[in-house]
mmCIF file of C-alpha atoms in Angstrom:
data_model
loop_
_atom_site.group_PDB
_atom_site.id
_atom_site.type_symbol
_atom_site.label_atom_id
_atom_site.label_comp_id
_atom_site.label_asym_id
_atom_site.label_seq_id
_atom_site.Cartn_x
_atom_site.Cartn_y
_atom_site.Cartn_z
ATOM 1 C CA MET A 283 52.774 -55.114 1.931
ATOM 2 C CA THR A 284 54.487 -55.254 -1.454
ATOM 3 C CA LYS A 285 57.730 -54.059 0.136
ATOM 4 C CA MET A 286 57.578 -56.786 2.787
ATOM 5 C CA VAL A 287 56.986 -59.496 0.121
ATOM 6 C CA ALA A 288 59.968 -58.143 -2.055
ATOM 7 C CA GLU A 289 62.246 -58.162 1.046
ATOM 8 C CA GLU A 290 61.270 -61.753 1.947
ATOM 9 C CA LEU A 291 61.871 -62.867 -1.650
ATOM 10 C CA ALA A 292 65.288 -61.241 -1.590
ATOM 11 C CA ARG A 293 66.239 -63.318 1.409
ATOM 12 C CA CYS A 294 64.996 -66.662 -0.130
ATOM 13 C CA GLU A 295 67.903 -69.005 -0.772
ATOM 14 C CA VAL A 296 65.907 -71.176 -3.178
ATOM 15 C CA CYS A 297 65.037 -68.067 -5.273
ATOM 16 C CA ALA A 298 68.642 -66.942 -5.267
ATOM 17 C CA ARG A 299 69.671 -70.326 -6.661
ATOM 18 C CA ALA A 300 67.003 -70.855 -9.247
ATOM 19 C CA LYS A 301 65.470 -67.603 -10.494
ATOM 20 C CA TYR A 302 66.580 -65.849 -13.692
ATOM 21 C CA VAL A 303 68.378 -62.592 -13.191
ATOM 22 C CA ARG A 304 66.290 -60.042 -15.126
ATOM 23 C CA THR A 305 68.723 -57.215 -14.562
ATOM 24 C CA PRO A 306 72.201 -58.832 -14.664
ATOM 25 C CA GLN A 307 74.878 -57.089 -12.689
ATOM 26 C CA GLU A 308 77.319 -54.976 -14.608
ATOM 27 C CA THR A 309 80.317 -53.356 -13.116
ATOM 28 C CA PRO A 310 80.970 -49.744 -14.187
ATOM 29 C CA GLN A 311 82.681 -49.516 -17.550
ATOM 30 C CA MET A 312 86.109 -47.918 -17.961
ATOM 31 C CA VAL A 313 87.897 -46.571 -21.083
ATOM 32 C CA THR A 314 90.794 -48.871 -21.959
ATOM 33 C CA PRO A 315 93.991 -47.609 -23.556
ATOM 34 C CA THR A 316 93.764 -47.498 -27.395
ATOM 35 C CA PRO A 317 96.825 -48.709 -29.387
ATOM 36 C CA GLY A 318 98.393 -45.988 -31.473
ATOM 37 C CA LYS A 319 100.197 -48.237 -33.998
ATOM 38 C CA PRO A 320 100.434 -51.871 -35.040
ATOM 39 C CA LEU A 321 101.882 -54.257 -32.468
ATOM 40 C CA ASP A 322 101.234 -51.812 -29.626
ATOM 41 C CA VAL A 323 98.699 -54.318 -28.126
ATOM 42 C CA VAL A 324 98.302 -57.966 -29.199
ATOM 43 C CA GLU A 325 95.822 -60.480 -27.717
ATOM 44 C CA ALA A 326 96.753 -64.127 -27.570
ATOM 45 C CA ASP A 327 94.725 -67.226 -26.619
ATOM 46 C CA LEU A 328 94.311 -70.916 -27.394
ATOM 47 C CA VAL A 329 91.517 -72.271 -29.532
ATOM 48 C CA PHE A 330 90.385 -75.876 -29.642
ATOM 49 C CA LEU A 331 88.601 -76.866 -32.881
ATOM 50 C CA ASP A 332 88.282 -80.311 -34.593
ATOM 51 C CA GLY A 333 90.585 -81.926 -32.080
ATOM 52 C CA ALA A 334 93.416 -79.476 -32.757
ATOM 53 C CA ILE A 335 95.112 -76.959 -30.417
ATOM 54 C CA ARG A 336 96.180 -73.659 -31.928
ATOM 55 C CA LEU A 337 97.680 -70.453 -30.625
ATOM 56 C CA THR A 338 95.848 -67.438 -31.997
ATOM 57 C CA LEU A 339 97.051 -63.837 -31.870
ATOM 58 C CA ILE A 340 95.282 -60.656 -33.103
ATOM 59 C CA ASP A 341 96.619 -57.086 -33.282
ATOM 60 C CA ARG A 342 94.125 -54.775 -31.647
ATOM 61 C CA LEU A 343 94.603 -51.896 -34.034
ATOM 62 C CA THR A 344 94.771 -53.530 -37.453
ATOM 63 C CA ARG A 345 92.872 -56.720 -36.483
ATOM 64 C CA PHE A 346 95.526 -58.704 -38.287
ATOM 65 C CA THR A 347 95.487 -62.373 -37.128
ATOM 66 C CA TYR A 348 98.209 -64.981 -36.702
ATOM 67 C CA ASN A 349 97.690 -68.655 -35.910
ATOM 68 C CA TYR A 350 100.109 -71.454 -35.023
ATOM 69 C CA PRO A 351 99.433 -75.165 -34.413
ATOM 70 C CA LEU A 352 100.549 -76.596 -31.067
ATOM 71 C CA GLN A 353 101.148 -80.225 -30.186
ATOM 72 C CA ALA A 354 99.834 -79.872 -26.662
ATOM 73 C CA LYS A 355 98.327 -77.450 -24.166
ATOM 74 C CA THR A 356 101.497 -76.902 -22.156
ATOM 75 C CA GLY A 357 103.773 -74.006 -21.262
ATOM 76 C CA LYS A 358 106.561 -75.439 -23.402
ATOM 77 C CA ARG A 359 104.464 -75.605 -26.512
ATOM 78 C CA VAL A 360 102.934 -72.197 -25.955
ATOM 79 C CA ARG A 361 106.463 -70.806 -25.508
ATOM 80 C CA GLU A 362 107.458 -72.317 -28.862
ATOM 81 C CA GLY A 363 104.416 -70.731 -30.572
ATOM 82 C CA LEU A 364 105.092 -67.304 -29.018
ATOM 83 C CA LEU A 365 108.727 -67.492 -30.043
ATOM 84 C CA LEU A 366 107.763 -68.259 -33.637
ATOM 85 C CA PHE A 367 105.438 -65.245 -33.578
ATOM 86 C CA LEU A 368 108.243 -63.013 -32.235
ATOM 87 C CA ALA A 369 110.685 -64.296 -34.827
ATOM 88 C CA THR A 370 108.373 -63.667 -37.860
ATOM 89 C CA VAL A 371 106.434 -60.558 -36.827
ATOM 90 C CA GLY A 372 108.451 -58.760 -34.106
ATOM 91 C CA THR A 373 107.976 -57.898 -30.467
ATOM 92 C CA PRO A 374 104.682 -56.344 -29.451
ATOM 93 C CA ARG A 375 104.695 -53.655 -26.763
ATOM 94 C CA THR A 376 101.962 -55.356 -24.722
ATOM 95 C CA LEU A 377 100.652 -58.895 -24.905
ATOM 96 C CA VAL A 378 97.166 -59.618 -23.407
ATOM 97 C CA LEU A 379 96.927 -63.072 -21.838
ATOM 98 C CA ASP A 380 94.535 -64.916 -19.522
ATOM 99 C CA ARG A 381 95.549 -66.649 -16.260
ATOM 100 C CA GLY A 382 95.596 -70.156 -17.657
ATOM 101 C CA ARG A 383 98.464 -72.357 -16.556
ATOM 102 C CA GLU A 384 99.644 -72.608 -20.225
ATOM 103 C CA PHE A 385 100.372 -68.862 -20.151
ATOM 104 C CA ASP A 386 101.030 -68.079 -16.478
ATOM 105 C CA ASN A 387 104.200 -70.066 -16.008
ATOM 106 C CA PHE A 388 107.923 -69.580 -15.792
ATOM 107 C CA LEU A 389 108.676 -70.596 -19.386
ATOM 108 C CA VAL A 390 106.365 -68.056 -20.957
ATOM 109 C CA ARG A 391 107.084 -65.256 -18.453
ATOM 110 C CA SER A 392 110.827 -65.618 -18.901
ATOM 111 C CA LEU A 393 110.534 -65.528 -22.697
ATOM 112 C CA LEU A 394 108.435 -62.399 -22.694
ATOM 113 C CA GLU A 395 110.701 -60.721 -20.089
ATOM 114 C CA GLU A 396 113.761 -61.548 -22.248
ATOM 115 C CA PHE A 397 112.262 -59.743 -25.213
ATOM 116 C CA GLY A 398 110.858 -56.848 -23.241
ATOM 117 C CA VAL A 399 107.203 -57.595 -23.831
ATOM 118 C CA LYS A 400 104.784 -56.193 -21.221
ATOM 119 C CA VAL A 401 102.092 -58.649 -20.084
ATOM 120 C CA HIS A 402 98.505 -57.582 -19.303
ATOM 121 C CA TRP A 403 96.700 -60.344 -17.467
ATOM 122 C CA THR A 404 92.902 -60.423 -17.892
ATOM 123 C CA THR A 405 90.523 -60.592 -15.001
ATOM 124 C CA PRO A 406 89.469 -64.208 -14.208
ATOM 125 C CA GLY A 407 85.783 -64.857 -14.952
ATOM 126 C CA HIS A 408 85.522 -61.701 -17.166
ATOM 127 C CA SER A 409 85.485 -62.727 -20.778
ATOM 128 C CA ARG A 410 84.913 -59.217 -21.996
ATOM 129 C CA SER A 411 88.509 -58.274 -21.213
ATOM 130 C CA HIS A 412 89.447 -60.891 -23.932
ATOM 131 C CA GLY A 413 86.476 -60.020 -26.111
ATOM 132 C CA MET A 414 88.240 -59.294 -29.403
ATOM 133 C CA ILE A 415 89.958 -62.668 -29.676
ATOM 134 C CA GLU A 416 86.852 -64.493 -28.416
ATOM 135 C CA ARG A 417 84.861 -62.949 -31.330
ATOM 136 C CA LEU A 418 87.687 -63.847 -33.638
ATOM 137 C CA HIS A 419 87.470 -67.524 -32.689
ATOM 138 C CA GLY A 420 83.807 -67.587 -33.471
ATOM 139 C CA THR A 421 84.417 -66.018 -36.882
ATOM 140 C CA LEU A 422 87.242 -68.579 -37.670
ATOM 141 C CA GLN A 423 84.978 -71.419 -36.600
ATOM 142 C CA GLU A 424 82.338 -70.227 -39.086
ATOM 143 C CA HIS A 425 84.879 -70.050 -41.916
ATOM 144 C CA LEU A 426 86.104 -73.577 -41.069
ATOM 145 C CA HIS A 427 82.578 -74.951 -41.090
ATOM 146 C CA ILE A 428 81.870 -73.278 -44.464
ATOM 147 C CA LEU A 429 85.073 -74.780 -45.985
ATOM 148 C CA ARG A 430 84.334 -78.230 -44.599
ATOM 149 C CA ILE A 431 80.694 -78.348 -45.718
ATOM 150 C CA GLY A 432 81.022 -76.489 -48.948
ATOM 151 C CA ARG A 433 84.448 -77.620 -50.242
ATOM 152 C CA GLY A 434 85.349 -80.653 -48.090
ATOM 153 C CA MET A 435 88.416 -78.969 -46.734
ATOM 154 C CA THR A 436 89.887 -79.763 -43.354
ATOM 155 C CA GLY A 437 93.303 -79.549 -41.620
ATOM 156 C CA GLU A 438 96.004 -76.976 -42.369
ATOM 157 C CA GLU A 439 94.621 -75.952 -45.737
ATOM 158 C CA ALA A 440 91.336 -75.036 -44.167
ATOM 159 C CA TRP A 441 92.988 -73.039 -41.440
ATOM 160 C CA ALA A 442 95.171 -71.155 -43.877
ATOM 161 C CA ARG A 443 92.214 -70.310 -46.084
ATOM 162 C CA ALA A 444 90.152 -69.203 -43.060
ATOM 163 C CA LEU A 445 92.933 -66.882 -41.978
ATOM 164 C CA LEU A 446 93.493 -65.506 -45.449
ATOM 165 C CA ALA A 447 89.695 -64.836 -45.677
ATOM 166 C CA TYR A 448 89.680 -63.029 -42.341
ATOM 167 C CA ASN A 449 92.776 -60.927 -43.004
ATOM 168 C CA SER A 450 91.556 -60.023 -46.510
ATOM 169 C CA SER A 451 88.027 -59.000 -45.482
ATOM 170 C CA LEU A 452 86.916 -55.463 -44.882
ATOM 171 C CA HIS A 453 86.643 -54.911 -41.125
ATOM 172 C CA SER A 454 83.711 -52.830 -39.923
ATOM 173 C CA ALA A 455 85.665 -51.253 -37.094
ATOM 174 C CA THR A 456 88.470 -49.896 -39.269
ATOM 175 C CA GLY A 457 87.047 -49.600 -42.764
ATOM 176 C CA TYR A 458 90.074 -51.422 -44.191
ATOM 177 C CA THR A 459 91.224 -55.006 -44.378
ATOM 178 C CA PRO A 460 93.764 -56.077 -41.777
ATOM 179 C CA LEU A 461 96.106 -56.979 -44.618
ATOM 180 C CA GLU A 462 95.961 -53.481 -46.040
ATOM 181 C CA LEU A 463 96.834 -51.879 -42.708
ATOM 182 C CA MET A 464 99.708 -54.270 -42.006
ATOM 183 C CA ARG A 465 101.161 -53.667 -45.542
ATOM 184 C CA ALA A 466 100.770 -49.888 -45.030
ATOM 185 C CA TRP A 467 102.800 -50.237 -41.793
ATOM 186 C CA GLN A 468 105.530 -52.374 -43.380
ATOM 187 C CA ARG A 469 105.927 -50.659 -46.792
ATOM 188 C CA GLU A 470 106.558 -46.993 -47.571
ATOM 189 C CA ASP A 471 105.075 -47.222 -51.132
ATOM 190 C CA SER A 472 101.641 -48.386 -49.835
ATOM 191 C CA PRO A 473 98.747 -46.305 -51.132
ATOM 192 C CA VAL A 474 97.285 -46.304 -47.559
ATOM 193 C CA SER A 475 98.786 -43.760 -45.161
ATOM 194 C CA ILE A 476 99.261 -45.668 -41.934
ATOM 195 C CA GLU A 477 99.839 -42.502 -39.977
ATOM 196 C CA TYR A 478 96.493 -40.981 -41.157
ATOM 197 C CA VAL A 479 94.634 -44.251 -40.677
ATOM 198 C CA CYS A 480 96.017 -44.763 -37.155
ATOM 199 C CA GLY A 481 95.100 -41.292 -36.160
ATOM 200 C CA GLU A 482 91.566 -41.619 -37.477
ATOM 201 C CA LEU A 483 91.115 -45.048 -35.864
ATOM 202 C CA VAL A 484 92.454 -44.000 -32.476
ATOM 203 C CA GLY A 485 90.372 -40.821 -32.425
ATOM 204 C CA GLN A 486 87.152 -42.590 -33.467
ATOM 205 C CA ASP A 487 87.813 -45.522 -31.090
ATOM 206 C CA VAL A 488 88.301 -43.133 -28.124
ATOM 207 C CA ARG A 489 85.105 -41.141 -28.969
ATOM 208 C CA ASN A 490 83.082 -44.441 -29.302
ATOM 209 C CA LYS A 491 84.478 -45.797 -26.027
ATOM 210 C CA ARG A 492 83.697 -42.621 -24.096
ATOM 211 C CA TYR A 493 80.187 -42.576 -25.478
ATOM 212 C CA ARG A 494 79.460 -46.203 -24.535
ATOM 213 C CA VAL A 495 81.084 -45.820 -21.114
ATOM 214 C CA ASP A 496 79.077 -42.721 -20.293
ATOM 215 C CA ARG A 497 75.806 -44.249 -21.558
ATOM 216 C CA LEU A 498 76.367 -47.460 -19.534
ATOM 217 C CA ASN A 499 77.641 -45.857 -16.389
ATOM 218 C CA ASN A 500 74.690 -43.521 -16.232
ATOM 219 C CA LYS A 501 72.500 -46.607 -15.765
ATOM 220 C CA ALA A 502 74.846 -48.268 -13.376
ATOM 221 C CA THR A 503 74.440 -48.239 -9.524
ATOM 222 C CA ASP A 504 77.071 -48.008 -6.868
ATOM 223 C CA ARG A 505 76.243 -51.447 -5.411
ATOM 224 C CA TRP A 506 79.839 -52.728 -5.854
ATOM 225 C CA ASN A 507 81.230 -49.828 -3.808
ATOM 226 C CA ARG A 508 79.135 -51.310 -0.901
ATOM 227 C CA VAL A 509 80.475 -54.816 -1.096
ATOM 228 C CA ARG A 510 82.285 -55.650 2.160
ATOM 229 C CA ALA A 511 83.848 -58.748 3.718
ATOM 230 C CA GLY A 512 81.140 -60.830 5.320
ATOM 231 C CA ASP A 513 78.554 -60.277 2.661
ATOM 232 C CA TYR A 514 76.879 -63.397 1.171
ATOM 233 C CA VAL A 515 76.656 -63.933 -2.610
ATOM 234 C CA PHE A 516 75.582 -66.676 -5.070
ATOM 235 C CA ILE A 517 77.785 -67.430 -8.081
ATOM 236 C CA ILE A 518 76.879 -68.329 -11.636
ATOM 237 C CA ASN A 519 76.712 -72.095 -12.136
ATOM 238 C CA TRP A 520 79.110 -72.590 -15.040
ATOM 239 C CA TYR A 521 78.511 -76.337 -15.009
ATOM 240 C CA ARG A 522 74.796 -75.968 -15.662
ATOM 241 C CA ARG A 523 73.831 -78.553 -18.331
ATOM 242 C CA ARG A 524 70.020 -78.704 -18.189
ATOM 243 C CA LYS A 525 67.494 -75.936 -17.911
ATOM 244 C CA THR A 526 66.306 -77.483 -14.653
ATOM 245 C CA ASP A 527 69.794 -77.113 -13.062
ATOM 246 C CA PRO A 528 70.255 -74.189 -10.553
ATOM 247 C CA ARG A 529 71.376 -70.976 -12.270
ATOM 248 C CA PHE A 530 73.497 -70.036 -9.233
ATOM 249 C CA VAL A 531 75.415 -72.033 -6.583
ATOM 250 C CA GLY A 532 76.293 -71.127 -3.069
ATOM 251 C CA PRO A 533 76.007 -69.383 -0.779
ATOM 252 C CA TYR A 534 79.519 -67.980 -0.613
ATOM 253 C CA ILE A 535 80.799 -65.522 1.929
ATOM 254 C CA VAL A 536 82.989 -62.650 0.727
ATOM 255 C CA ASP A 537 86.394 -63.180 2.410
ATOM 256 C CA THR A 538 88.417 -60.373 0.838
ATOM 257 C CA LYS A 539 87.847 -57.680 -1.742
ATOM 258 C CA LEU A 540 91.065 -58.052 -3.809
ATOM 259 C CA SER A 541 90.392 -55.143 -6.082
ATOM 260 C CA ARG A 542 87.466 -53.017 -7.149
ATOM 261 C CA PHE A 543 85.697 -55.940 -8.971
ATOM 262 C CA ARG A 544 87.652 -59.088 -7.855
ATOM 263 C CA LEU A 545 86.384 -60.911 -4.849
ATOM 264 C CA LYS A 546 87.873 -63.767 -2.830
ATOM 265 C CA VAL A 547 84.939 -65.866 -1.652
ATOM 266 C CA LYS A 548 84.542 -69.034 0.440
ATOM 267 C CA CYS A 549 81.753 -71.563 0.103
ATOM 268 C CA VAL A 550 79.718 -71.846 3.233
ATOM 269 C CA GLU A 551 79.097 -75.532 2.887
ATOM 270 C CA THR A 552 82.457 -76.859 1.634
ATOM 271 C CA GLY A 553 84.952 -74.113 2.704
ATOM 272 C CA ARG A 554 86.323 -73.977 -0.912
ATOM 273 C CA VAL A 555 87.955 -70.654 -1.708
ATOM 274 C CA ARG A 556 87.571 -69.040 -5.130
ATOM 275 C CA VAL A 557 88.513 -65.787 -6.817
ATOM 276 C CA ILE A 558 85.703 -64.381 -8.881
ATOM 277 C CA HIS A 559 84.737 -61.356 -10.907
ATOM 278 C CA ALA A 560 81.890 -59.350 -9.545
ATOM 279 C CA ASN A 561 79.806 -59.927 -12.655
ATOM 280 C CA GLU A 562 79.726 -63.679 -11.872
ATOM 281 C CA SER A 563 77.595 -63.181 -8.745
ATOM 282 C CA ARG A 564 74.090 -62.082 -7.751
ATOM 283 C CA PRO A 565 73.913 -58.871 -5.669
ATOM 284 C CA PRO A 566 75.560 -59.298 -2.287
ATOM 285 C CA ARG A 567 73.419 -60.250 0.651
ATOM 286 C CA ALA A 568 74.322 -58.617 3.929
ATOM 287 C CA ARG A 569 73.263 -61.511 6.097
ATOM 288 C CA GLN A 570 73.551 -65.289 5.997
ATOM 289 C CA PRO A 571 70.531 -66.853 4.283
#
């Protein structure tokens, strides 16, 4: 009897739209490449705070942060900000960007191709692939609020002080300040051995990643290997404003499995086609609700 009730609830469209997911779906974790030296991998994104648009970049190894004001959220202005970064810092080996129109356009692509910078595009709908810079934005926002409330500072001076505070603070992941590591890389007379530090950071980072991946994947299931075209899914309602709004919208039918965790889905009611990450959806349903 219990099994029959559970199966019936699993087929309930109202439940799929409204009920809280007590065991959120997580795709199997994978070990990502670890940068071996500064400017091996740099993340870039836009941040919107206090009515201002700024281009933020962070080096994945040293955590050193750069920030440039932009006049508008356009490919032309982003290209200007990236060119300023390349002119003052140098060319990174890999630049991590999202698929926003301000980055994924001819102007930005041609600039990075000209300077030989490899681009890694993050998966749409999967914020964890841009997690380092997302956490950075939260920290900078806290610094700006402290400066505004405590000292009445706003504008460029507040941004400069927030960046200085971040780059001069001891980072829990490295045991050094970002400024110390960048100075060690740029200066031979630095008391910090960048070769030793990089070796220690890379080794520890790889060990930590493998431990986390093994621990998480041991709990994961193979449900995503069973996703096929024709399955029905419900997608997270990103426009949910009130607690009474549906948590999920749909149903959507899986049209194509673009990659292991990227799905091309089509809304049953409107015919709208979307590309989503698997983590955005409830478990697939094998038949139409």
